[in-house]
Short mmCIF file of C-alpha atoms and ligand atoms in Angstrom, two decimals:
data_model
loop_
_atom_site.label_atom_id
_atom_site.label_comp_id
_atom_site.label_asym_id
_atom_site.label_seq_id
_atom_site.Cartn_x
_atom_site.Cartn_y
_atom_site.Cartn_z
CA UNK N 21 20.95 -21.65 -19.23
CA UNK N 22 23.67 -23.94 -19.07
CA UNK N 23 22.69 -28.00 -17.52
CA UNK N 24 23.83 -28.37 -13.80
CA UNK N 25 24.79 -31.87 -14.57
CA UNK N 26 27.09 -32.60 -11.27
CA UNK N 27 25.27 -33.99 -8.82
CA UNK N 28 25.59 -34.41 -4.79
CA UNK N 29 23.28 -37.36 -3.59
CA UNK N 30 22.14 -36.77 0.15
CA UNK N 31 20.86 -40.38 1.21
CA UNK N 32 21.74 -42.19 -1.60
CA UNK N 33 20.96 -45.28 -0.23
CA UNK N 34 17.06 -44.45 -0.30
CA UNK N 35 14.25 -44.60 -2.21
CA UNK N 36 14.64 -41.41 -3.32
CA UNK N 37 18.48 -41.67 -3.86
CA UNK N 38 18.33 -44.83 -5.53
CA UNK N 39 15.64 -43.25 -8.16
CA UNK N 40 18.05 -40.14 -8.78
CA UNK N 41 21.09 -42.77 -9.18
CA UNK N 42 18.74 -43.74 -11.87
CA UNK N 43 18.02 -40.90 -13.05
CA UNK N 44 21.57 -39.24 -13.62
CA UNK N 45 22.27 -43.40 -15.15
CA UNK N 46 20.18 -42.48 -17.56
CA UNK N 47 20.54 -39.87 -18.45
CA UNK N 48 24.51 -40.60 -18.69
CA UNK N 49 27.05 -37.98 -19.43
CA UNK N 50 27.59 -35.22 -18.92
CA UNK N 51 25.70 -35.80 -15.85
CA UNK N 52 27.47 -37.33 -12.59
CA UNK N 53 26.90 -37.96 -9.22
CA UNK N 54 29.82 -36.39 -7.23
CA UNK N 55 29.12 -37.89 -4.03
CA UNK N 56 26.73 -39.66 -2.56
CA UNK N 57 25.83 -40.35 1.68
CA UNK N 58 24.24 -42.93 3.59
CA UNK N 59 23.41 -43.50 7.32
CA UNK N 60 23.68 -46.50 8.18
CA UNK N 61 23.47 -48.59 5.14
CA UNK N 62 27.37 -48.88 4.40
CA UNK N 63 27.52 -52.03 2.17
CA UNK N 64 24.81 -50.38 -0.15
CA UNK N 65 26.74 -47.12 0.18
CA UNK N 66 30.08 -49.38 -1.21
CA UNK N 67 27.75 -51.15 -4.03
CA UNK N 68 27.07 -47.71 -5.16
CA UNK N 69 30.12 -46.56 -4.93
CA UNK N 70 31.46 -49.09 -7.44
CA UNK N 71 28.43 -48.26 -9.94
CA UNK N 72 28.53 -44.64 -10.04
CA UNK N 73 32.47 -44.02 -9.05
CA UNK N 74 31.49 -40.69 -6.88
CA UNK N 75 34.67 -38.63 -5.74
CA UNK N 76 33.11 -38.50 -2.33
CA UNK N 77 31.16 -40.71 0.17
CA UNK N 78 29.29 -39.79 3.29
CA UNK N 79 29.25 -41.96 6.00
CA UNK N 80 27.07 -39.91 8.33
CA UNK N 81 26.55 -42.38 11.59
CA UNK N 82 29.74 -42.17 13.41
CA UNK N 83 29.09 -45.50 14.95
CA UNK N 84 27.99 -47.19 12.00
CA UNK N 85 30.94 -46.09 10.02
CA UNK N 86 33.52 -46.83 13.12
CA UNK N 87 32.11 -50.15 12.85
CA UNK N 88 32.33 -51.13 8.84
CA UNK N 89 35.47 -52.05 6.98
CA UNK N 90 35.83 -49.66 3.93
CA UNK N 91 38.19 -51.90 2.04
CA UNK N 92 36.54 -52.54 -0.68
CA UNK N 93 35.24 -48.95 -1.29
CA UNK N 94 36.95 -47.91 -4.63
CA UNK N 95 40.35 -46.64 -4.55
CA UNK N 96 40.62 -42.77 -4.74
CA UNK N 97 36.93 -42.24 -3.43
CA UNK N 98 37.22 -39.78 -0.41
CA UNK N 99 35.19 -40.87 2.28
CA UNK N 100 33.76 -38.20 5.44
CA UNK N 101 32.42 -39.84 8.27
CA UNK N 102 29.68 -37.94 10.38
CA UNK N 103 26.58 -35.56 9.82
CA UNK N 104 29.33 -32.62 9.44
CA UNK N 105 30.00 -34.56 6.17
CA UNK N 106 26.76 -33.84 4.48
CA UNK N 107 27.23 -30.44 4.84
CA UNK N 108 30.75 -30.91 3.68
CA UNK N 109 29.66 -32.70 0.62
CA UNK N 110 26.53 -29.88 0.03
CA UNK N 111 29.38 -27.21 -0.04
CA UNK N 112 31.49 -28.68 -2.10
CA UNK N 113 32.34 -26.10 -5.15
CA UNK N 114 32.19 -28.45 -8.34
CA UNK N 115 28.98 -29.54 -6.97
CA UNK N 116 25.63 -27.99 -9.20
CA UNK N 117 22.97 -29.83 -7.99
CA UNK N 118 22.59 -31.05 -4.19
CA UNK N 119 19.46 -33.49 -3.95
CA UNK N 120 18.13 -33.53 -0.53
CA UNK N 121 16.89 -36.89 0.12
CA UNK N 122 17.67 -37.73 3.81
CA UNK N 123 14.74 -38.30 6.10
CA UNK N 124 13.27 -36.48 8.47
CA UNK N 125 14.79 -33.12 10.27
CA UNK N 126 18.76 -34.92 9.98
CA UNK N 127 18.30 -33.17 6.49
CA UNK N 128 18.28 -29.55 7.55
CA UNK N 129 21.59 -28.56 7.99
CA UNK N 130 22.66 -30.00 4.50
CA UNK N 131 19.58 -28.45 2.73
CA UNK N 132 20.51 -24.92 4.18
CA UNK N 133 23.93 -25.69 3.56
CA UNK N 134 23.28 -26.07 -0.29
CA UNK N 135 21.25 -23.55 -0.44
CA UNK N 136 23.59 -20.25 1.57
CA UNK N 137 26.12 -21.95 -0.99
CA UNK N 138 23.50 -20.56 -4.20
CA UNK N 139 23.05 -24.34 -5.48
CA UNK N 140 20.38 -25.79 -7.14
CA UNK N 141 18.58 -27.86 -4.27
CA UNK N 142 16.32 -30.76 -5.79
CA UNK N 143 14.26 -31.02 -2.27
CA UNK N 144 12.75 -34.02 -1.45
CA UNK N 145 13.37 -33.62 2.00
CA UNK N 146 10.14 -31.78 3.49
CA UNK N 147 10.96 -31.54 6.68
CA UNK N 148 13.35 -29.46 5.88
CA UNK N 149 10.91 -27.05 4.75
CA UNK N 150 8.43 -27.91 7.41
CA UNK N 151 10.82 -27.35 10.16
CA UNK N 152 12.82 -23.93 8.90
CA UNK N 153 10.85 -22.94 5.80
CA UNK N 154 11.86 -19.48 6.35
CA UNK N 155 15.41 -19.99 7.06
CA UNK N 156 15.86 -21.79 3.76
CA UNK N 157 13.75 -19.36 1.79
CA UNK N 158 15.90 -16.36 2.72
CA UNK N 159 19.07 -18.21 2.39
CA UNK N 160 17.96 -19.65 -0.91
CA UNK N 161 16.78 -15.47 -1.92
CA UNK N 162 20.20 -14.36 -0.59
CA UNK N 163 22.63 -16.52 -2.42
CA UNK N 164 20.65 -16.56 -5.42
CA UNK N 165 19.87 -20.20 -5.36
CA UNK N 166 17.48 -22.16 -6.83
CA UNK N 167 14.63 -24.57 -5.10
CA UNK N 168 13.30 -27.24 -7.13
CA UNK N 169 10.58 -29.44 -5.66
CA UNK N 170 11.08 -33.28 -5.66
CA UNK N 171 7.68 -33.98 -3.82
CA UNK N 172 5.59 -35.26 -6.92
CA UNK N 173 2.51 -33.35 -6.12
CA UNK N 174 4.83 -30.30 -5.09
CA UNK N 175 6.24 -30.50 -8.54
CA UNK N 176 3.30 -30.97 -10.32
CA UNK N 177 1.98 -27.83 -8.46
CA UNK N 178 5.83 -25.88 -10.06
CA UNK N 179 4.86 -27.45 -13.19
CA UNK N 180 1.31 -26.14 -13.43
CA UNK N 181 2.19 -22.78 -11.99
CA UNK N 182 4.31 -21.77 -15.61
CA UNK N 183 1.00 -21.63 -16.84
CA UNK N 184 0.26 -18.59 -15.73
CA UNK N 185 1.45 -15.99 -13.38
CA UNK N 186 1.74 -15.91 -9.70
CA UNK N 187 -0.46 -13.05 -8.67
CA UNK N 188 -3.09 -15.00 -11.26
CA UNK N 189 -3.08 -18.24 -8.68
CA UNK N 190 -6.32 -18.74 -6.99
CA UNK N 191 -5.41 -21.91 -5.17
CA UNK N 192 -3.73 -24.67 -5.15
CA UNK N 193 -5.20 -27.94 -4.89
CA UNK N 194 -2.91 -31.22 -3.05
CA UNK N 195 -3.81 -34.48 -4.49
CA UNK N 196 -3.34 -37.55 -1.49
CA UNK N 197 -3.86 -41.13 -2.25
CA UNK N 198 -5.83 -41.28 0.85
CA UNK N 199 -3.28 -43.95 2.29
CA UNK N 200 -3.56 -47.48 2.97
CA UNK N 201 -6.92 -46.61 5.61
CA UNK N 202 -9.06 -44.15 3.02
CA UNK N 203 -12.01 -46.91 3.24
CA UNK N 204 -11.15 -48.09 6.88
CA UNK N 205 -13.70 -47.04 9.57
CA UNK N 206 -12.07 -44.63 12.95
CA UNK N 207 -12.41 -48.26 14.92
CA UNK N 208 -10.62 -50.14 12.91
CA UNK N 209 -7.73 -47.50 11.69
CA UNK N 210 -7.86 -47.21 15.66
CA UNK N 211 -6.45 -50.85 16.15
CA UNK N 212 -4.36 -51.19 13.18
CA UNK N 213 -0.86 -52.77 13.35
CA UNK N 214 2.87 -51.38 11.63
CA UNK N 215 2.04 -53.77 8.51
CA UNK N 216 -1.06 -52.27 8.09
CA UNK N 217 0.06 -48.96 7.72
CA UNK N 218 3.56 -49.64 6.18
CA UNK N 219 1.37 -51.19 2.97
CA UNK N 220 0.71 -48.45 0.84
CA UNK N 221 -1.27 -48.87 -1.58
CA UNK N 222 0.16 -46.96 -4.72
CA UNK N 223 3.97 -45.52 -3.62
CA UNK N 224 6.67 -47.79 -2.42
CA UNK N 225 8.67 -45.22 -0.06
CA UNK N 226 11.00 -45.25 3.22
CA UNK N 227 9.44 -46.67 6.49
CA UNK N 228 9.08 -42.69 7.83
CA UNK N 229 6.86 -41.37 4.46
CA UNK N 230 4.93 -44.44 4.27
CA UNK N 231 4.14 -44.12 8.42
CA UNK N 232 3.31 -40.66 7.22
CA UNK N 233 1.05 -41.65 4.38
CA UNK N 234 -0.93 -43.49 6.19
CA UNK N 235 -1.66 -40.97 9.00
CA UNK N 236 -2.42 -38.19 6.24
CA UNK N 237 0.52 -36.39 8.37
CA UNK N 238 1.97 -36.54 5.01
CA UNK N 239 -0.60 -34.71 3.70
CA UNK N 240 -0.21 -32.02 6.47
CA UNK N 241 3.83 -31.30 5.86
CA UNK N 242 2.91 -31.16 2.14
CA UNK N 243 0.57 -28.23 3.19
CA UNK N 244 3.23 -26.61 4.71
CA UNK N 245 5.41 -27.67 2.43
CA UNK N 246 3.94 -25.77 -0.48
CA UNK N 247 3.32 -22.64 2.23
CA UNK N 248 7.03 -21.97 1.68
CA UNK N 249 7.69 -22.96 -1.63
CA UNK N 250 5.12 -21.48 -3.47
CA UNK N 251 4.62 -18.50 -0.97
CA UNK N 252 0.92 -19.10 -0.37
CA UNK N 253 -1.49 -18.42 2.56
CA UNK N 254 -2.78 -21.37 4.07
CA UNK N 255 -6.45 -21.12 2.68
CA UNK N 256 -4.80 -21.21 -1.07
CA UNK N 257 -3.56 -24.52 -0.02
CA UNK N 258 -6.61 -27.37 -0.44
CA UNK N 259 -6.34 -30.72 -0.43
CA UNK N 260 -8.02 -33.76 -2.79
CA UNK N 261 -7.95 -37.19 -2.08
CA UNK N 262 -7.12 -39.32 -5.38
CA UNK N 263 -6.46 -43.43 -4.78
CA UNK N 264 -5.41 -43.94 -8.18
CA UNK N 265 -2.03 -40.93 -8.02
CA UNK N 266 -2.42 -40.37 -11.38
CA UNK N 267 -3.54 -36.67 -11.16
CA UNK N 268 -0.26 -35.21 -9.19
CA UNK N 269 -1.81 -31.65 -8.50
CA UNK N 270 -3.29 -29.21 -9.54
CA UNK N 271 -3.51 -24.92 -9.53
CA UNK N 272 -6.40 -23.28 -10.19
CA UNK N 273 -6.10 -19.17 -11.49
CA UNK N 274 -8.43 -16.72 -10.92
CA UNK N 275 -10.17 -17.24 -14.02
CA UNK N 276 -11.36 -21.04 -12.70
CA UNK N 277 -8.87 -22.16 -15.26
CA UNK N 278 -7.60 -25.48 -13.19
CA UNK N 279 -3.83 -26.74 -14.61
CA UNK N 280 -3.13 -30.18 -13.65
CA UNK N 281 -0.36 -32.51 -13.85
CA UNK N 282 -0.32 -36.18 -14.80
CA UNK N 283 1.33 -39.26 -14.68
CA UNK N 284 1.69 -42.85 -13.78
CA UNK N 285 3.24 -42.81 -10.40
CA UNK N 286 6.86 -43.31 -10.64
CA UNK N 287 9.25 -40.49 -8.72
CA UNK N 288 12.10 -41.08 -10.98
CA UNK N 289 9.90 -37.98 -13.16
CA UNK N 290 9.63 -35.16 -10.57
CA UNK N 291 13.28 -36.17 -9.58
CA UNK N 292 14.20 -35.83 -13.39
CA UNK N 293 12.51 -32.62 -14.00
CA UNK N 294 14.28 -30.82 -10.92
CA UNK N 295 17.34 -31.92 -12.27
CA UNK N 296 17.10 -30.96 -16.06
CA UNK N 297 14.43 -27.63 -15.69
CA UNK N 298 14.14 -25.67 -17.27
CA UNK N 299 14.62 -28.91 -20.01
CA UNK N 300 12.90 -30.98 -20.49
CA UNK N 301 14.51 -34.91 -21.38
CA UNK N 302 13.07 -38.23 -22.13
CA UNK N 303 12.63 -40.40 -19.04
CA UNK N 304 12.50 -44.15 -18.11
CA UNK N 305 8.81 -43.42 -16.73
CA UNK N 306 6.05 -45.64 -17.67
CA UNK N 307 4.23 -43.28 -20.05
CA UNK N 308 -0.21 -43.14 -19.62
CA UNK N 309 -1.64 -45.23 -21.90
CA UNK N 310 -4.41 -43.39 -23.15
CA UNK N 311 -5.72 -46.21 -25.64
CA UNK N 312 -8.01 -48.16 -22.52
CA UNK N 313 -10.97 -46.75 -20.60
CA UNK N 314 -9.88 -45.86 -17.16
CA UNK N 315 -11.69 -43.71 -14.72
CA UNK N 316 -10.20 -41.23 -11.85
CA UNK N 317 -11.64 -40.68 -8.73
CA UNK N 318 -11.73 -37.55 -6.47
CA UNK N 319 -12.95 -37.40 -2.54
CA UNK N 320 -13.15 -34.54 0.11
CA UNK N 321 -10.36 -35.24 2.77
CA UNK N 322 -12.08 -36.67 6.01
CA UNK N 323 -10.47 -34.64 9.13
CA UNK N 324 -12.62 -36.98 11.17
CA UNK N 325 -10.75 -39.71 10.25
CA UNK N 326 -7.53 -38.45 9.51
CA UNK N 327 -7.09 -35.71 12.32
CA UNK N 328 -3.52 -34.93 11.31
CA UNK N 329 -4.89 -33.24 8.19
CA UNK N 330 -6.06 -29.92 10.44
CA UNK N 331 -2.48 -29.67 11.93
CA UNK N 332 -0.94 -28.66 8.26
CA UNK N 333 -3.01 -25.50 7.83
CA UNK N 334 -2.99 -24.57 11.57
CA UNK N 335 1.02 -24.46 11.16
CA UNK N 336 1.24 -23.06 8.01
CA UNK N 337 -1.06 -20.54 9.37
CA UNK N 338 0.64 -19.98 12.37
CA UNK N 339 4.43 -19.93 10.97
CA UNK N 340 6.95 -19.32 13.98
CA UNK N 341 8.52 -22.72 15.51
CA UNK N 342 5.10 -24.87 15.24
CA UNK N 343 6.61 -26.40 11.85
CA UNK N 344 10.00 -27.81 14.31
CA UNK N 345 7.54 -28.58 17.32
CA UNK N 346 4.83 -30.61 14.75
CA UNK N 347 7.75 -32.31 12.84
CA UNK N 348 9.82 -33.02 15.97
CA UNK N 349 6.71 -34.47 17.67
CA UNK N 350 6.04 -36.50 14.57
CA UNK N 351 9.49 -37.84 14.21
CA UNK N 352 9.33 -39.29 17.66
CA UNK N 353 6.21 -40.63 17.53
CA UNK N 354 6.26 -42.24 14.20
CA UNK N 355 9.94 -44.40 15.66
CA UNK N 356 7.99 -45.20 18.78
CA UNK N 357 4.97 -46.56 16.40
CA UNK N 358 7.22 -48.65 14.49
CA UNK N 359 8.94 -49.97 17.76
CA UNK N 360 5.57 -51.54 18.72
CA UNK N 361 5.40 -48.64 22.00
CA UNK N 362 2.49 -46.80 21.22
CA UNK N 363 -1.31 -47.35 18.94
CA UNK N 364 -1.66 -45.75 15.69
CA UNK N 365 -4.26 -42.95 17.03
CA UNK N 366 -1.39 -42.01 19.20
CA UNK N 367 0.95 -40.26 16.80
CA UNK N 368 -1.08 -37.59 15.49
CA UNK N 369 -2.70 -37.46 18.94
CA UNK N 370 0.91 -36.93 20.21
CA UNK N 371 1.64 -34.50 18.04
CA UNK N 372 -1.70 -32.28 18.99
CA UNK N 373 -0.80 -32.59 22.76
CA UNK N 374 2.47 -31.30 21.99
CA UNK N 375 1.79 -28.11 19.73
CA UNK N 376 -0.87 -27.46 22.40
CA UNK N 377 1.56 -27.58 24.86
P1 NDP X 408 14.41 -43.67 3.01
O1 NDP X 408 14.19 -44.06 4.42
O2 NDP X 408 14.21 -44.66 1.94
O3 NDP X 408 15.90 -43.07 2.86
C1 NDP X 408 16.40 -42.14 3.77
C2 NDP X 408 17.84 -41.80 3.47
O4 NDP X 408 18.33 -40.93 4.49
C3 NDP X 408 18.78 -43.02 3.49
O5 NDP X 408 19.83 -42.81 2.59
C4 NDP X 408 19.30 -43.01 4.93
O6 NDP X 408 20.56 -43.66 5.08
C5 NDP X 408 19.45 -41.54 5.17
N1 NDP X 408 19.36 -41.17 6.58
C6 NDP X 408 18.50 -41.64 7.51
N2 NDP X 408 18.71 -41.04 8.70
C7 NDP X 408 19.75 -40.20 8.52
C8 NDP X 408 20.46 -39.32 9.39
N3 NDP X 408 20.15 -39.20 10.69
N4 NDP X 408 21.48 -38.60 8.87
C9 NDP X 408 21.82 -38.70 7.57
N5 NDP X 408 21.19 -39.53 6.68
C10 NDP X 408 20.16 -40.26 7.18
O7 NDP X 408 13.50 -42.37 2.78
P2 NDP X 408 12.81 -41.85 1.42
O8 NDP X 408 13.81 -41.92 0.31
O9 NDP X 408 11.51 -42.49 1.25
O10 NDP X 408 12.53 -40.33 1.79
C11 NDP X 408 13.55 -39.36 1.83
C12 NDP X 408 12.91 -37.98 1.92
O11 NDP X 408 12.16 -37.74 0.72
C13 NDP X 408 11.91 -37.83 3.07
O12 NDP X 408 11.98 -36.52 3.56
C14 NDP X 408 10.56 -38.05 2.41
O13 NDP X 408 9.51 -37.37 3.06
C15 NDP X 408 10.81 -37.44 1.02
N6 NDP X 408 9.96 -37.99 -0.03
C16 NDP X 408 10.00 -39.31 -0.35
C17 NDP X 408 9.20 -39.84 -1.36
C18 NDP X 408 9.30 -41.28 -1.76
O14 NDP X 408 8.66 -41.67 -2.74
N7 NDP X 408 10.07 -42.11 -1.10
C19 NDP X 408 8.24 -38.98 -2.07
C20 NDP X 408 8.30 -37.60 -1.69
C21 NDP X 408 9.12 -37.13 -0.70
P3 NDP X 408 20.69 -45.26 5.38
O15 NDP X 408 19.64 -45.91 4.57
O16 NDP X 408 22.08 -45.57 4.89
O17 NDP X 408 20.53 -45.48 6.83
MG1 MG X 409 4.26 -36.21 -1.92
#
């Protein structure tokens, strides 16, 4: 198979764009980002810009971009302005790979643009898959496309899976980190504040994952998540919580063989491997060392604690719209968290009232 080395970045100016700009750096030629987007983080999208000389940007606020002088954007890079632009940018014909790394449900029409358009789409974007896992799967099956997890446990699950076949998968099992609350009591995860639970303890992500983290809602869209991409029933789906996120996932076959993969946690790996699979390439990554003791641990999930948990198999179970109504829900409440309007409890508790509803 030949490389798909040319590269569309879709919210480049994130944590997970600014690990694939290091990723394709390092990897160097023939490899190229093509274009790259942003929201409202212009100046960073113009920095970038002059590192990685894209042909196109994406400036996908309207009112951010009407706002920000351009001049110093590189001359000859092509600049689209508005959320029509992503999908512009997805589409675009000497584009390979499209890495979907905008937040939240703003990713959707991008991701299913890439993938009716038979690329390669490097998904980090869950939501996506959350909110219209079906959509994308057909469109992906139709165009002949290719879906390539981003989601470190998701890949770890894609990498464990090519030891076997599927019909041979007994289950696969999630690995969390447990969040920044795994040892807090209900009372006191009940009271705490947006620096609490934006400092996570082993993964340095955007504001919206990190919220997510340390609900466990995380957890939840990953359970859906891997409904869609790996075509499992929800009770194949398990989850394991492991502080130290060295164990990624795991699949176990029906022989109680259990594949895992490991690694120190760094994304820039997963990110690689969905760009270069079915190759594999030497990466930046700290490596394990193996030469010190060290010891893993593994915990049951507590639903108690971390109600948001049960929502992930109840969607993926039910299918239909509950994946849009649970992410929507989410999405709101997680902005109203960080704007200081409603208590931690509330957002999952939110996000119950409103699938009930
Ligand atoms: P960040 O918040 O760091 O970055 C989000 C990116 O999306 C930015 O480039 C931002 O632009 C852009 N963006 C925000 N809103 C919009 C919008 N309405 N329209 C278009 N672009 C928008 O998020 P992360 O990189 O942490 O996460 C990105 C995705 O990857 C999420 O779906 C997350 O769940 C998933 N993911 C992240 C992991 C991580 O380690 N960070 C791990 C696994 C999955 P700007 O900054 O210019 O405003
Ligand atoms: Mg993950």
């Amino acid at each position: 198979m030949l490389a798909k080395t040319t590269v569309a970045v879709l919210g480049a100016t994130g944590s997970i764009g600014r690990a694939t700009l290091d990723v394709l750096e390092s990897l160097g030629g023939p490899w190229r980002a093509v274009g790259l987007s942003a929201h409202s983080r212009l100046p960073e999208l113009v920095e970038l810009s002059q590192r990685f000389s894209p042909d196109w940007v994406v400036a996908a606020c309207p009112e951010s971009a009407g706002r920000f002088d351009f001049t110093s954007l590189p001359a000859g890079v092509k600049r689209l302005i508005g959320p029509e632009g992503l999908i512009a940018l997805a589409e675009l014909p000497e584009v390979d790979t499209v890495v979907a790394a905008v937040v939240g449900s703003a990713g959707l029409a991008s991701s299913l643009a890439a993938a009716r358009q038979g690329k390669r789409l490097a998904l980090a974007n869950k939501e996506a898959l959350v909110v219209a896992g079906s959509l994308l799967t057909h469109a992906l099956k139709r165009s002949g496309g290719e879906l390539l997890p981003v989601d470190s446990e998701h890949s770890a699950i894609f990498q464990a899976l090519q030891a076997g076949r599927s019909r041979e998968v007994a289950r696969v099992v999630l690995t969390a980190s447990g969040g920044p609350f795994r040892t807090w009591t209900a009372g006191q995860i009940a009271k705490a504040t947006v620096d609490d639970a934006l400092a996570h303890p082993t993964w340095q992500m955007g504001r919206k994952i990190t919220i997510d983290s340390a609900t466990m809602m995380n957890k939840a869209l990953e359970v859906i998540e891997a409904r869609w991409l790996f075509d499992l029933p929800a009770e194949k789906i398990q989850v394991v919580v492991h502080p130290q996120s060295i164990i990624h996932s795991m699949v176990e076959f029906v022989d109680g063989s259990v594949v895992a993969q490991l690694s120190p946690p760094d994304m820039r790996l997963p990110i690689q491997y969905a760009l270069t699979y079915p190759d594999r390439i030497p990466c930046p990554c700290p490596k394990m060392d193996w030469t010190g003791a060290m010891s893993w641990d593994l915990e049951p999930v507590d639903i108690e604690r971390f109600p948001a948990l049960s929502l992930g198999w109840e969607v993926a179970e039910r299918g239909g719209s509950c994946g849009a109504v649970v992410n929507a829900a989410n999405e709101a409440a997680v902005e109203l968290f960080l704007q200081g309007e409603i208590k931690f409890p509330e957002i999952v508790a939110g996000c119950r009232r409103v699938l009930e509803h």
